[in-house]
Amino acid sequence: MLKNICKGMIIGLANIIPGVSGGTLAVSMGIYDKLIHCVTHLFKEFKQSLIFLFPIFIGMGLAIVGSAFGISYLFVNYPLQTNLLFTGLILGSLPPIWKSIKGNSIRIGYLITGLLSFLLVAGLALLNGKEGANADLSFGFLNVIKLFLVGLVASATMVIPGVSGSMMLLLMGYYHPILESIQRFITAFFSFQIADMFAECLILVPFGIGVVIGIFAIAKIIEIIFEKYRLYAYWGILGLVLSSPVAILVVGGMPSIAPIGCVTGIIALVGGFAVAVKLGE
């Protein structure tokens, strides 16, 4: 259970960082297929699915709550090391992916699928420079509908390996407003400010409902793709994973590098790779 909580924390942390894909890290830790299966069969196999999903979601929740306050500090003060840590975590997913496609003949369709997947994520990363203006989250019927739809889109991209849900939120102008709303809710919760908690729930609840529905919808589509086009799916994931480090570097930028930064960055890269391999065992 503790191991799955740790896996959930890594996925949750990834989902809050623009350019990093929670789906990719789920692949790197060897739980992506089972995660999709448990989500799509939650009601048919309720007990077994809940046993697996509960610690994952606990870890994700802990990571999102903690990172809502701390992630900015890491990226401002240690951008190179933080980016390379996640790059290592992502690269740690390549051995199991390659194992899934090794031994099968390589078709032109597989290569095209991988290339298009690579270009998709790289293109989104380049578009990330055009961050949308921060959205207005004042309470109103239209904004509630918008928040639901934004949650739907964000969650769908969170589940797909290589595609960053937080990057999509950034492009739509909802990343910083949603993150600030989470911060205000947590602050109000620990200071027992019920009115302030309720005010933030008017924002977070419709967004959260969209996220949940989006996860179930896209998970079912992904399950069908894996059942009917398994090798195409893995080649697509391979392209998405290979492009993820590129996306991280594009989104995070290249800070000035000092010798100590290079050393600690390499340590972070190797450490991230080792953690991904260990958790994927």
Short mmCIF file of C-alpha atoms in Angstrom, two decimals:
data_model
loop_
_atom_site.label_atom_id
_atom_site.label_comp_id
_atom_site.label_asym_id
_atom_site.label_seq_id
_atom_site.Cartn_x
_atom_site.Cartn_y
_atom_site.Cartn_z
CA MET A 1 0.00 0.00 0.00
CA LEU A 2 2.83 2.40 0.88
CA LYS A 3 4.46 1.74 -2.50
CA ASN A 4 1.23 2.63 -4.31
CA ILE A 5 0.87 5.81 -2.23
CA CYS A 6 4.38 6.81 -3.37
CA LYS A 7 3.42 6.08 -6.98
CA GLY A 8 0.28 8.18 -6.56
CA MET A 9 2.34 11.05 -5.13
CA ILE A 10 4.63 11.04 -8.17
CA ILE A 11 1.64 11.00 -10.56
CA GLY A 12 -0.10 13.78 -8.62
CA LEU A 13 3.04 15.90 -8.57
CA ALA A 14 3.49 15.40 -12.31
CA ASN A 15 -0.08 16.43 -13.05
CA ILE A 16 0.41 19.83 -11.41
CA ILE A 17 3.62 20.69 -13.32
CA PRO A 18 3.21 22.15 -16.84
CA GLY A 19 5.02 20.00 -19.38
CA VAL A 20 5.08 16.85 -17.24
CA SER A 21 2.58 14.05 -17.90
CA GLY A 22 1.06 12.03 -15.07
CA GLY A 23 0.11 9.37 -17.62
CA THR A 24 3.74 8.99 -18.68
CA LEU A 25 4.87 8.47 -15.10
CA ALA A 26 2.10 5.91 -14.58
CA VAL A 27 3.59 4.05 -17.56
CA SER A 28 7.10 4.39 -16.11
CA MET A 29 5.99 2.78 -12.86
CA GLY A 30 4.25 -0.11 -14.62
CA ILE A 31 0.73 0.68 -13.42
CA TYR A 32 -0.82 2.42 -16.43
CA ASP A 33 -2.66 -0.60 -17.86
CA LYS A 34 -3.98 -1.64 -14.44
CA LEU A 35 -4.95 1.94 -13.60
CA ILE A 36 -7.05 2.20 -16.78
CA HIS A 37 -8.61 -1.22 -16.15
CA CYS A 38 -9.56 -0.39 -12.55
CA VAL A 39 -11.11 2.94 -13.54
CA THR A 40 -13.19 1.42 -16.36
CA HIS A 41 -14.22 -1.60 -14.25
CA LEU A 42 -14.73 0.26 -10.97
CA PHE A 43 -18.36 -0.78 -10.56
CA LYS A 44 -18.00 -4.30 -12.02
CA GLU A 45 -14.95 -5.13 -9.91
CA PHE A 46 -15.56 -2.64 -7.12
CA LYS A 47 -13.59 -4.22 -4.27
CA GLN A 48 -10.49 -5.15 -6.29
CA SER A 49 -10.46 -1.81 -8.12
CA LEU A 50 -10.90 0.18 -4.90
CA ILE A 51 -8.06 -1.67 -3.18
CA PHE A 52 -5.73 -0.67 -6.00
CA LEU A 53 -7.04 2.86 -6.67
CA PHE A 54 -7.47 4.08 -3.07
CA PRO A 55 -3.75 4.37 -2.15
CA ILE A 56 -3.00 5.83 -5.62
CA PHE A 57 -5.59 8.58 -5.15
CA ILE A 58 -4.46 9.19 -1.55
CA GLY A 59 -0.92 9.75 -2.81
CA MET A 60 -2.14 12.01 -5.62
CA GLY A 61 -4.15 14.09 -3.15
CA LEU A 62 -1.22 14.47 -0.77
CA ALA A 63 1.08 15.50 -3.62
CA ILE A 64 -1.36 18.04 -5.06
CA VAL A 65 -1.98 19.62 -1.65
CA GLY A 66 1.73 19.76 -0.82
CA SER A 67 2.92 20.87 -4.24
CA ALA A 68 0.28 23.60 -4.50
CA PHE A 69 2.52 25.54 -2.11
CA GLY A 70 6.00 24.08 -2.67
CA ILE A 71 6.34 23.48 -6.40
CA SER A 72 6.92 27.13 -7.27
CA TYR A 73 9.83 27.26 -4.80
CA LEU A 74 11.57 24.27 -6.43
CA PHE A 75 11.20 25.61 -9.95
CA VAL A 76 12.32 29.12 -9.00
CA ASN A 77 15.34 28.01 -6.96
CA TYR A 78 16.31 24.67 -8.55
CA PRO A 79 14.86 24.68 -12.10
CA LEU A 80 17.55 22.53 -13.72
CA GLN A 81 17.56 19.86 -11.01
CA THR A 82 13.76 19.71 -10.85
CA ASN A 83 13.39 19.42 -14.63
CA LEU A 84 16.09 16.74 -14.84
CA LEU A 85 14.51 14.80 -11.97
CA PHE A 86 11.27 14.51 -13.91
CA THR A 87 13.16 13.78 -17.11
CA GLY A 88 14.79 10.84 -15.33
CA LEU A 89 11.43 9.63 -14.05
CA ILE A 90 10.06 9.74 -17.60
CA LEU A 91 13.07 8.04 -19.22
CA GLY A 92 12.69 5.24 -16.68
CA SER A 93 9.49 4.27 -18.51
CA LEU A 94 11.29 3.42 -21.77
CA PRO A 95 12.50 -0.13 -20.86
CA PRO A 96 9.00 -1.55 -20.12
CA ILE A 97 7.53 0.21 -23.20
CA TRP A 98 10.25 -1.18 -25.46
CA LYS A 99 9.75 -4.63 -23.92
CA SER A 100 6.07 -4.46 -24.92
CA ILE A 101 6.86 -3.81 -28.61
CA LYS A 102 10.14 -5.74 -28.95
CA GLY A 103 9.93 -8.90 -31.02
CA ASN A 104 7.12 -7.64 -33.24
CA SER A 105 7.66 -6.58 -36.84
CA ILE A 106 8.02 -2.83 -37.33
CA ARG A 107 5.35 -1.48 -39.70
CA ILE A 108 5.20 1.92 -41.33
CA GLY A 109 1.91 2.57 -39.49
CA TYR A 110 3.63 2.09 -36.13
CA LEU A 111 6.38 4.54 -37.05
CA ILE A 112 3.87 7.13 -38.27
CA THR A 113 1.87 6.76 -35.04
CA GLY A 114 5.01 7.30 -32.94
CA LEU A 115 6.11 10.29 -35.01
CA LEU A 116 2.70 11.98 -34.86
CA SER A 117 2.60 11.44 -31.09
CA PHE A 118 6.06 12.97 -30.75
CA LEU A 119 5.07 16.00 -32.83
CA LEU A 120 1.82 16.45 -30.86
CA VAL A 121 3.57 16.93 -27.53
CA ALA A 122 6.41 18.96 -29.02
CA GLY A 123 3.86 21.25 -30.68
CA LEU A 124 1.92 21.73 -27.45
CA ALA A 125 5.16 22.59 -25.66
CA LEU A 126 5.99 25.25 -28.24
CA LEU A 127 2.48 26.69 -27.90
CA ASN A 128 2.99 26.86 -24.15
CA GLY A 129 4.85 30.13 -24.62
CA LYS A 130 1.48 31.67 -25.51
CA GLU A 131 -0.08 31.32 -22.09
CA GLY A 132 -3.73 32.27 -22.00
CA ALA A 133 -4.82 35.27 -19.96
CA ASN A 134 -5.94 34.28 -16.49
CA ALA A 135 -9.60 33.32 -16.57
CA ASP A 136 -12.29 35.04 -14.51
CA LEU A 137 -13.49 32.59 -11.83
CA SER A 138 -16.22 34.76 -10.31
CA PHE A 139 -19.29 32.65 -9.53
CA GLY A 140 -21.94 32.52 -12.21
CA PHE A 141 -23.83 29.95 -14.29
CA LEU A 142 -21.65 30.45 -17.38
CA ASN A 143 -18.43 30.17 -15.37
CA VAL A 144 -19.68 26.97 -13.71
CA ILE A 145 -20.23 25.42 -17.15
CA LYS A 146 -16.81 26.65 -18.30
CA LEU A 147 -15.12 25.16 -15.21
CA PHE A 148 -16.84 21.82 -15.82
CA LEU A 149 -15.70 21.77 -19.46
CA VAL A 150 -12.16 22.84 -18.52
CA GLY A 151 -12.01 20.01 -15.96
CA LEU A 152 -13.22 17.61 -18.65
CA VAL A 153 -10.48 18.65 -21.08
CA ALA A 154 -7.74 18.79 -18.43
CA SER A 155 -8.51 15.34 -17.03
CA ALA A 156 -8.60 13.76 -20.48
CA THR A 157 -5.12 15.09 -21.19
CA MET A 158 -3.89 14.07 -17.73
CA VAL A 159 -4.69 10.42 -18.49
CA ILE A 160 -2.99 10.33 -21.91
CA PRO A 161 0.74 9.53 -21.58
CA GLY A 162 2.99 12.34 -22.76
CA VAL A 163 0.30 15.02 -22.72
CA SER A 164 0.35 17.46 -19.80
CA GLY A 165 -3.04 18.36 -18.35
CA SER A 166 -1.54 21.30 -16.46
CA MET A 167 -0.06 22.58 -19.72
CA MET A 168 -3.55 22.55 -21.25
CA LEU A 169 -4.84 24.51 -18.24
CA LEU A 170 -2.02 27.00 -18.74
CA LEU A 171 -2.93 27.47 -22.41
CA MET A 172 -6.59 28.03 -21.51
CA GLY A 173 -5.71 30.53 -18.76
CA TYR A 174 -7.02 28.39 -15.91
CA TYR A 175 -3.79 27.00 -14.44
CA HIS A 176 -2.86 29.84 -12.06
CA PRO A 177 -6.47 30.67 -11.03
CA ILE A 178 -7.21 27.00 -10.20
CA LEU A 179 -3.91 26.57 -8.35
CA GLU A 180 -4.55 29.75 -6.34
CA SER A 181 -8.07 28.52 -5.54
CA ILE A 182 -6.62 25.25 -4.20
CA GLN A 183 -4.15 27.22 -2.08
CA ARG A 184 -6.93 29.43 -0.67
CA PHE A 185 -9.10 26.38 0.09
CA ILE A 186 -6.27 24.63 1.96
CA THR A 187 -5.47 27.79 3.93
CA ALA A 188 -9.16 28.23 4.83
CA PHE A 189 -9.45 24.55 5.79
CA PHE A 190 -6.59 24.67 8.29
CA SER A 191 -7.80 27.98 9.73
CA PHE A 192 -11.43 26.71 9.93
CA GLN A 193 -12.79 29.53 7.75
CA ILE A 194 -16.00 27.81 6.61
CA ALA A 195 -17.26 30.73 4.49
CA ASP A 196 -13.96 30.94 2.59
CA MET A 197 -13.94 27.17 2.06
CA PHE A 198 -17.46 27.32 0.63
CA ALA A 199 -16.47 30.17 -1.71
CA GLU A 200 -13.60 28.13 -3.14
CA CYS A 201 -15.85 25.05 -3.46
CA LEU A 202 -18.01 27.04 -5.89
CA ILE A 203 -14.93 27.01 -8.15
CA LEU A 204 -13.36 23.64 -7.34
CA VAL A 205 -16.50 21.46 -7.28
CA PRO A 206 -17.63 22.00 -10.91
CA PHE A 207 -14.00 21.72 -12.03
CA GLY A 208 -13.61 18.51 -9.99
CA ILE A 209 -16.81 16.98 -11.41
CA GLY A 210 -15.48 17.64 -14.93
CA VAL A 211 -12.17 16.01 -14.00
CA VAL A 212 -13.85 12.84 -12.67
CA ILE A 213 -16.18 12.45 -15.67
CA GLY A 214 -13.30 13.15 -18.07
CA ILE A 215 -11.11 10.48 -16.48
CA PHE A 216 -13.81 7.82 -16.79
CA ALA A 217 -14.62 8.78 -20.38
CA ILE A 218 -11.06 8.87 -21.71
CA ALA A 219 -10.06 5.74 -19.75
CA LYS A 220 -12.78 3.76 -21.55
CA ILE A 221 -11.60 5.03 -24.94
CA ILE A 222 -7.98 4.14 -24.09
CA GLU A 223 -9.02 0.65 -22.95
CA ILE A 224 -10.75 0.04 -26.30
CA ILE A 225 -7.66 1.25 -28.16
CA PHE A 226 -5.42 -1.10 -26.17
CA GLU A 227 -7.77 -4.03 -26.82
CA LYS A 228 -8.02 -3.49 -30.59
CA TYR A 229 -4.78 -1.69 -31.52
CA ARG A 230 -2.33 -2.62 -28.77
CA LEU A 231 0.90 -2.22 -30.75
CA TYR A 232 -0.23 1.08 -32.28
CA ALA A 233 -1.02 2.26 -28.74
CA TYR A 234 2.44 1.37 -27.46
CA TRP A 235 4.20 3.01 -30.42
CA GLY A 236 2.08 6.10 -29.79
CA ILE A 237 3.06 6.06 -26.11
CA LEU A 238 6.72 5.62 -27.11
CA GLY A 239 6.52 8.80 -29.21
CA LEU A 240 4.77 10.67 -26.41
CA VAL A 241 7.37 9.57 -23.84
CA LEU A 242 10.35 10.45 -26.05
CA SER A 243 8.95 13.93 -26.63
CA SER A 244 8.20 14.57 -22.94
CA PRO A 245 11.80 15.52 -21.97
CA VAL A 246 11.80 17.93 -24.92
CA ALA A 247 8.55 19.45 -23.66
CA ILE A 248 9.94 19.80 -20.13
CA LEU A 249 13.03 21.63 -21.37
CA VAL A 250 10.96 23.89 -23.64
CA VAL A 251 8.47 24.75 -20.89
CA GLY A 252 11.07 25.03 -18.12
CA GLY A 253 13.64 26.85 -20.22
CA MET A 254 17.40 26.53 -19.87
CA PRO A 255 18.72 28.41 -16.83
CA SER A 256 22.33 29.50 -16.51
CA ILE A 257 24.32 26.44 -15.52
CA ALA A 258 27.06 26.42 -12.88
CA PRO A 259 29.38 23.40 -12.35
CA ILE A 260 27.62 22.43 -9.12
CA GLY A 261 24.30 22.72 -10.92
CA CYS A 262 25.50 20.28 -13.59
CA VAL A 263 26.57 17.74 -10.97
CA THR A 264 23.39 17.97 -8.91
CA GLY A 265 21.33 17.94 -12.12
CA ILE A 266 22.96 14.71 -13.28
CA ILE A 267 22.38 13.21 -9.82
CA ALA A 268 18.71 14.23 -10.05
CA LEU A 269 18.43 12.71 -13.55
CA VAL A 270 19.99 9.39 -12.50
CA GLY A 271 17.99 9.37 -9.26
CA GLY A 272 14.73 9.96 -11.11
CA PHE A 273 15.53 7.16 -13.56
CA ALA A 274 16.41 4.77 -10.70
CA VAL A 275 13.22 5.61 -8.79
CA ALA A 276 11.08 5.00 -11.91
CA VAL A 277 12.75 1.65 -12.57
CA LYS A 278 12.40 0.59 -8.92
CA LEU A 279 8.74 1.58 -8.67
CA GLY A 280 8.07 -0.14 -12.00
CA GLU A 281 9.33 -3.51 -10.72
#
